[in-house]
Amino acid sequence: MSYIKKVLTKLIFVMPLLVSAAVFAESSDYNMSVGVTEVSKSIFELHMVIFWICVAIGVIVFSIMFWSLWKYRKSKGAVPADFDDNFWLEIGWTVAATLVLVWMAVPSTQVMVEAYDDAEGEINILITGHQWKWHYEYLEDEVGFFSNLSTSQEQIDGEVPKGEFYLREVDEPLVIPTNTRVRFLITGNDVIHSWWVPDFAVKQDAIPGFINTAWTNVPEPGIYRGACTELCGIKHAFMPVVVRVVEREEYDDFIAQKVTLAEAERLLTSKNWTKEELMERGEQFYNTNCAACHQANGAGIPPVFPALVGSQVVMSDSAKQIEILMEGVQGSAMAAFGDSYSEIDIAAVITYTRQAWSNGDNGDGVIVTPKDIVDYKNKIDL
Amino acid sequence: MSTVVETHDHGHHGPAKGLSRWLFTTNHKDIGTLYLWFSFIMLFTGGAMAMVIRAELFQPGLQIVQPEFFNQMTTNHGLIMVFGVIMPAFVGLANWMLPIQIGAPDMALPRLNNLSFWLLPMAFGILISTLFMPEGGPNFGWTFYAPLSTTYAPSTVNFFIFSVHVMGVSSILGSINIITTIFNMRAPGMTLMKMPLFVWSWLITAYLLIAVMPVLAGVVTMMLMDINFGTSFFNAAGGGDPVLFQHVFWFFGHPEVYIMILPAFGVVSHIIETFSRKPIFGYESMVYAMASIAILSFVVWAHHMFTVGMPLAGELFFMYSTMLIAIPTGVKVFNWVATMFRGSITFETPMLFSIAFVALFTIGGFSGLMLAIVPADFQYHDTYFVVAHFHYVLVPGALFGIIAATYYWLPKWTGNMYDETLGKLHFWLTFISVNITFFPMHFVGLAGMPRRYPDYALQFADFNAIISVGAFMFGLTQLLFLFIVIKTIRGGKQASPEVWEGAGELGLEWTLSSPAPYHSFSIPPQVK
Ligand code: HEM
Ligand SMILES: [Cu+2]
């Protein structure tokens, strides 16, 4: 027993050393990422300063404590002294603690003022958190898109090996240019999310009804990965943030391409869509945006997420189904998709759910076209 | 009952027989025992949920539970540990010890006392039953941020709200009782500044409870209205404000975290002076420190909300006020160390837990200080670094305080000494596993792992495996604690009245026989 005690006592002394050595390694597996922006670097330095101040205080206090425990143990015949107060000592350490805090507060305030700046950016991007994906909209160029997790369900379920960027990859990352002041306007569509990219030291809550701001200016091109950090429901862990930072020319190309695509999409709305075209597009949309709740086989997870297979609305009431997709269902997790997606996508997914599984055989099989959605929107606007 | 021939002398009723002793008891010792057992059962319930969480997080990928159930586990684990373990355990200690530390025959309001306890099994029965309902239990985190907990919640949220109301009533009644007892029932000669520190810590805690439990009741009532009666307190679509929820919640929430630590401060002060054989250093500054912590705790709440988008002035105000709290907290640590300095120290189990308390709670204080630095908090917030922080202050902090108190006073409660060798074994296993579990959480947090994630990226895998192993070890070790407690109740070396060498001088509880008689201090002692 006493041998074990000796070993353990040693361990207690050695542990803080091991720990600080590990942290000192400054590897990002153990420590905060240094990041790539001015702000993230200042924050990292601040973090290390306060960390070392804490270590120093800890070393002093714990050495006195463990030394006292050792020196004044009764088994070595220690006799207790009988003092129980010392006014000046009390004043002394209170003042000392205050001074240390002021020492910490000064750089903290400086970094805070540096990080906090809500002036306009050269590029302004509206970031909207949805259950469970991010939507990015370039305000100057009026183009936008969703960014979904691209890790497959099979990887999550362990049916196939996990890739290098497991849970940190998306179908379409946010793209921003280097050396440009980019301002993010961050909001939430349903519940509160939080948009975090550690390498930029930007973490800002995405709150419905509010628009928060954050900014960054990234000097180095690269792919930066982050996460949603506010509990937002079942798929909280499955809506990563990925930002691709590129040189200015590449960025301009990217935006130009997006603008052309959006233009083409607008033209497509007026085209006559066949059932097969709608089905194909609808299935894809369904699997990315609906299957999380209603499941790929349409069975839902009752009672929270209703089944679409055999649903009265999906089988025989297309007007009602359009309304639900456009406006959402108050008081439930069913969001309004109308504002966020194109008429084509809405029409396609409605058509898909009315044909898929057994619904096509058992229901009325009505096909909803993008024009129906445009009509619905015009009716509402009147 | 009236037909029973009463053979024993009046005025010295023993406990009633059988179940009715526990259902109808108004005796502070019985009620204390009930609270402590309740808390013990809840510890294993909440602990089992933690094991589910850690089993799922042992490896990346989803193996054991689905995210929906995982979220119910994290939520209920938090709620049960906070409201069902730490708080009831402290109330149990208060019930047992306050009357005999101040020389009172019982609590001031014994029937109310019975009610406060029996509300708790009801509240937790309701809460836990939701897990078996088709929609599942609360899944929005123990901080239940709106609108995830209102518009987007399962309908069982109504049960959750009711159960929080019931817990709140229980806490408020308990606090009224404690304050009344302390102010009216002290033995002659026991002035406020002669009260034992545990009594002081509870007096301050009880005021905190009375101040903030109604705020909690308010916020859940607003949720109830939003969910069922079409109001829009927290619904942006109806002109409400989701951030308002957080302000109100944390106005309750931050004092709540001190509710969970102040009584442990009291306990640890007694234990350190007992086993250092030297009176507590700076008694008065200990009292003032607790009082200032309590007052400051009302003006720091938004340090939980640094990323919601407050104006710069707000961020700075809450940073400075939070840093200020570190001063009285530091003073307490310095006082404990100064008490050990030049004492004559022995290392019985309660002392070991208390020393670990001082060391590890301080580590939690350091991470708290780091979290108070707003720009740095942008990186720490809602990662495992926060999880590490609050587990350091709550597990080796509050929970170690409770375990230490149990070893310290168990001989007084049962009349038997616990098994010292087993106690030490329990300590070392607990100490090692608690650090294996919670220390690496600092690293994964800094490296970027967000909290409340059922699945995570591959670079966090190694630390998570270590954490899970530590957690299972910690969980299993507490079965040893249960065994030791039961063993002590059933027998053991007879404890003397003062139990610990020299403790007779330290407090009125050590002047009573061990076990303490069912009715004590019917005639108040005189305190010099
Ligand atoms: C030196 C004293 C302390 C300071 C400066 C401090 C500071 C903080 C800060 C700034 C946060 C918010 C971190 C974030 O979410 O980003 C926090 C979280 C927390 N602290 Fe402390 N803290 C201290 C002591 C304590 C104590 C004594 C307890 C409880 C016994 C405690 C319990 C908690 C809990 C439970 C949370 C997390 C709540 C949640 O988000 O779930 N803290 N602390
Ligand atoms: Cu707090």
mmCIF file with all atom_site columns, C-alpha atoms in Angstrom, chain B residues 54-138:
data_model
loop_
_atom_site.group_PDB
_atom_site.id
_atom_site.type_symbol
_atom_site.label_atom_id
_atom_site.label_alt_id
_atom_site.label_comp_id
_atom_site.label_asym_id
_atom_site.label_entity_id
_atom_site.label_seq_id
_atom_site.pdbx_PDB_ins_code
_atom_site.Cartn_x
_atom_site.Cartn_y
_atom_site.Cartn_z
_atom_site.occupancy
_atom_site.B_iso_or_equiv
_atom_site.pdbx_formal_charge
_atom_site.auth_seq_id
_atom_site.auth_comp_id
_atom_site.auth_asym_id
_atom_site.auth_atom_id
_atom_site.pdbx_PDB_model_num
ATOM 1  C CA . ARG B 1 54  ? -19.461 7.338  -23.520 1.00 0.00 ? 54  ARG B CA 1
ATOM 2  C CA . ALA B 1 55  ? -20.142 3.966  -25.122 1.00 0.00 ? 55  ALA B CA 1
ATOM 3  C CA . GLU B 1 56  ? -21.430 5.706  -28.235 1.00 0.00 ? 56  GLU B CA 1
ATOM 4  C CA . LEU B 1 57  ? -18.478 8.090  -28.281 1.00 0.00 ? 57  LEU B CA 1
ATOM 5  C CA . PHE B 1 58  ? -15.905 5.358  -27.742 1.00 0.00 ? 58  PHE B CA 1
ATOM 6  C CA . GLN B 1 59  ? -15.377 5.241  -31.513 1.00 0.00 ? 59  GLN B CA 1
ATOM 7  C CA . PRO B 1 60  ? -16.309 7.507  -34.398 1.00 0.00 ? 60  PRO B CA 1
ATOM 8  C CA . GLY B 1 61  ? -19.445 6.407  -36.231 1.00 0.00 ? 61  GLY B CA 1
ATOM 9  C CA . LEU B 1 62  ? -22.850 5.503  -34.866 1.00 0.00 ? 62  LEU B CA 1
ATOM 10 C CA . GLN B 1 63  ? -22.764 2.099  -33.197 1.00 0.00 ? 63  GLN B CA 1
ATOM 11 C CA . ILE B 1 64  ? -24.957 1.892  -30.146 1.00 0.00 ? 64  ILE B CA 1
ATOM 12 C CA . VAL B 1 65  ? -27.633 4.544  -30.197 1.00 0.00 ? 65  VAL B CA 1
ATOM 13 C CA . GLN B 1 66  ? -29.128 6.883  -32.756 1.00 0.00 ? 66  GLN B CA 1
ATOM 14 C CA . PRO B 1 67  ? -28.631 10.662 -32.438 1.00 0.00 ? 67  PRO B CA 1
ATOM 15 C CA . GLU B 1 68  ? -32.224 11.132 -31.300 1.00 0.00 ? 68  GLU B CA 1
ATOM 16 C CA . PHE B 1 69  ? -31.703 8.909  -28.269 1.00 0.00 ? 69  PHE B CA 1
ATOM 17 C CA . PHE B 1 70  ? -28.197 10.240 -27.730 1.00 0.00 ? 70  PHE B CA 1
ATOM 18 C CA . ASN B 1 71  ? -29.611 13.746 -27.337 1.00 0.00 ? 71  ASN B CA 1
ATOM 19 C CA . GLN B 1 72  ? -32.127 12.456 -24.805 1.00 0.00 ? 72  GLN B CA 1
ATOM 20 C CA . MET B 1 73  ? -29.269 10.891 -22.869 1.00 0.00 ? 73  MET B CA 1
ATOM 21 C CA . THR B 1 74  ? -27.135 14.050 -22.729 1.00 0.00 ? 74  THR B CA 1
ATOM 22 C CA . THR B 1 75  ? -30.150 16.121 -21.744 1.00 0.00 ? 75  THR B CA 1
ATOM 23 C CA . ASN B 1 76  ? -31.373 13.820 -19.023 1.00 0.00 ? 76  ASN B CA 1
ATOM 24 C CA . HIS B 1 77  ? -27.881 13.103 -17.760 1.00 0.00 ? 77  HIS B CA 1
ATOM 25 C CA . GLY B 1 78  ? -27.370 16.829 -17.213 1.00 0.00 ? 78  GLY B CA 1
ATOM 26 C CA . LEU B 1 79  ? -30.769 17.448 -15.665 1.00 0.00 ? 79  LEU B CA 1
ATOM 27 C CA . ILE B 1 80  ? -30.525 14.474 -13.335 1.00 0.00 ? 80  ILE B CA 1
ATOM 28 C CA . MET B 1 81  ? -26.984 15.215 -12.177 1.00 0.00 ? 81  MET B CA 1
ATOM 29 C CA . VAL B 1 82  ? -27.737 18.874 -11.489 1.00 0.00 ? 82  VAL B CA 1
ATOM 30 C CA . PHE B 1 83  ? -31.222 18.692 -10.019 1.00 0.00 ? 83  PHE B CA 1
ATOM 31 C CA . GLY B 1 84  ? -31.354 15.088 -8.886  1.00 0.00 ? 84  GLY B CA 1
ATOM 32 C CA . VAL B 1 85  ? -27.884 14.390 -7.501  1.00 0.00 ? 85  VAL B CA 1
ATOM 33 C CA . ILE B 1 86  ? -25.867 17.434 -6.475  1.00 0.00 ? 86  ILE B CA 1
ATOM 34 C CA . MET B 1 87  ? -28.704 19.574 -5.143  1.00 0.00 ? 87  MET B CA 1
ATOM 35 C CA . PRO B 1 88  ? -30.602 16.865 -3.209  1.00 0.00 ? 88  PRO B CA 1
ATOM 36 C CA . ALA B 1 89  ? -27.345 15.543 -1.751  1.00 0.00 ? 89  ALA B CA 1
ATOM 37 C CA . PHE B 1 90  ? -26.525 18.968 -0.357  1.00 0.00 ? 90  PHE B CA 1
ATOM 38 C CA . VAL B 1 91  ? -30.063 19.359 0.988   1.00 0.00 ? 91  VAL B CA 1
ATOM 39 C CA . GLY B 1 92  ? -29.699 15.942 2.581   1.00 0.00 ? 92  GLY B CA 1
ATOM 40 C CA . LEU B 1 93  ? -26.458 16.999 4.249   1.00 0.00 ? 93  LEU B CA 1
ATOM 41 C CA . ALA B 1 94  ? -28.148 20.208 5.370   1.00 0.00 ? 94  ALA B CA 1
ATOM 42 C CA . ASN B 1 95  ? -31.029 18.300 6.901   1.00 0.00 ? 95  ASN B CA 1
ATOM 43 C CA . TRP B 1 96  ? -28.770 15.970 8.783   1.00 0.00 ? 96  TRP B CA 1
ATOM 44 C CA . MET B 1 97  ? -26.152 18.443 9.887   1.00 0.00 ? 97  MET B CA 1
ATOM 45 C CA . LEU B 1 98  ? -27.581 21.949 10.220  1.00 0.00 ? 98  LEU B CA 1
ATOM 46 C CA . PRO B 1 99  ? -29.755 21.265 13.293  1.00 0.00 ? 99  PRO B CA 1
ATOM 47 C CA . ILE B 1 100 ? -27.001 19.412 15.089  1.00 0.00 ? 100 ILE B CA 1
ATOM 48 C CA . GLN B 1 101 ? -24.354 21.935 14.090  1.00 0.00 ? 101 GLN B CA 1
ATOM 49 C CA . ILE B 1 102 ? -26.350 24.823 15.516  1.00 0.00 ? 102 ILE B CA 1
ATOM 50 C CA . GLY B 1 103 ? -27.707 22.895 18.506  1.00 0.00 ? 103 GLY B CA 1
ATOM 51 C CA . ALA B 1 104 ? -31.351 22.809 17.372  1.00 0.00 ? 104 ALA B CA 1
ATOM 52 C CA . PRO B 1 105 ? -33.737 19.905 18.029  1.00 0.00 ? 105 PRO B CA 1
ATOM 53 C CA . ASP B 1 106 ? -34.936 19.724 14.415  1.00 0.00 ? 106 ASP B CA 1
ATOM 54 C CA . MET B 1 107 ? -35.606 21.857 11.361  1.00 0.00 ? 107 MET B CA 1
ATOM 55 C CA . ALA B 1 108 ? -37.951 24.787 11.968  1.00 0.00 ? 108 ALA B CA 1
ATOM 56 C CA . LEU B 1 109 ? -40.697 23.493 9.674   1.00 0.00 ? 109 LEU B CA 1
ATOM 57 C CA . PRO B 1 110 ? -40.674 19.694 9.880   1.00 0.00 ? 110 PRO B CA 1
ATOM 58 C CA . ARG B 1 111 ? -43.859 18.952 7.912   1.00 0.00 ? 111 ARG B CA 1
ATOM 59 C CA . LEU B 1 112 ? -42.791 21.253 5.109   1.00 0.00 ? 112 LEU B CA 1
ATOM 60 C CA . ASN B 1 113 ? -39.529 19.364 5.187   1.00 0.00 ? 113 ASN B CA 1
ATOM 61 C CA . ASN B 1 114 ? -41.325 16.099 4.507   1.00 0.00 ? 114 ASN B CA 1
ATOM 62 C CA . LEU B 1 115 ? -43.183 17.689 1.600   1.00 0.00 ? 115 LEU B CA 1
ATOM 63 C CA . SER B 1 116 ? -40.004 19.163 0.084   1.00 0.00 ? 116 SER B CA 1
ATOM 64 C CA . PHE B 1 117 ? -38.496 15.718 -0.064  1.00 0.00 ? 117 PHE B CA 1
ATOM 65 C CA . TRP B 1 118 ? -41.457 13.793 -1.397  1.00 0.00 ? 118 TRP B CA 1
ATOM 66 C CA . LEU B 1 119 ? -41.944 16.267 -4.226  1.00 0.00 ? 119 LEU B CA 1
ATOM 67 C CA . LEU B 1 120 ? -38.611 15.128 -5.637  1.00 0.00 ? 120 LEU B CA 1
ATOM 68 C CA . PRO B 1 121 ? -39.390 11.480 -6.457  1.00 0.00 ? 121 PRO B CA 1
ATOM 69 C CA . MET B 1 122 ? -42.545 12.778 -8.095  1.00 0.00 ? 122 MET B CA 1
ATOM 70 C CA . ALA B 1 123 ? -40.651 15.306 -10.214 1.00 0.00 ? 123 ALA B CA 1
ATOM 71 C CA . PHE B 1 124 ? -38.057 12.797 -11.337 1.00 0.00 ? 124 PHE B CA 1
ATOM 72 C CA . GLY B 1 125 ? -40.643 10.074 -11.859 1.00 0.00 ? 125 GLY B CA 1
ATOM 73 C CA . ILE B 1 126 ? -42.350 12.391 -14.318 1.00 0.00 ? 126 ILE B CA 1
ATOM 74 C CA . LEU B 1 127 ? -39.118 13.384 -16.013 1.00 0.00 ? 127 LEU B CA 1
ATOM 75 C CA . ILE B 1 128 ? -37.807 9.860  -16.425 1.00 0.00 ? 128 ILE B CA 1
ATOM 76 C CA . SER B 1 129 ? -41.172 8.500  -17.551 1.00 0.00 ? 129 SER B CA 1
ATOM 77 C CA . THR B 1 130 ? -40.961 10.701 -20.652 1.00 0.00 ? 130 THR B CA 1
ATOM 78 C CA . LEU B 1 131 ? -38.091 8.540  -21.883 1.00 0.00 ? 131 LEU B CA 1
ATOM 79 C CA . PHE B 1 132 ? -40.573 5.695  -22.290 1.00 0.00 ? 132 PHE B CA 1
ATOM 80 C CA . MET B 1 133 ? -43.153 7.716  -24.204 1.00 0.00 ? 133 MET B CA 1
ATOM 81 C CA . PRO B 1 134 ? -43.442 7.279  -27.971 1.00 0.00 ? 134 PRO B CA 1
ATOM 82 C CA . GLU B 1 135 ? -42.000 10.715 -28.783 1.00 0.00 ? 135 GLU B CA 1
ATOM 83 C CA . GLY B 1 136 ? -39.165 10.270 -26.322 1.00 0.00 ? 136 GLY B CA 1
ATOM 84 C CA . GLY B 1 137 ? -37.992 12.549 -23.543 1.00 0.00 ? 137 GLY B CA 1
ATOM 85 C CA . PRO B 1 138 ? -36.447 16.013 -23.614 1.00 0.00 ? 138 PRO B CA 1
#
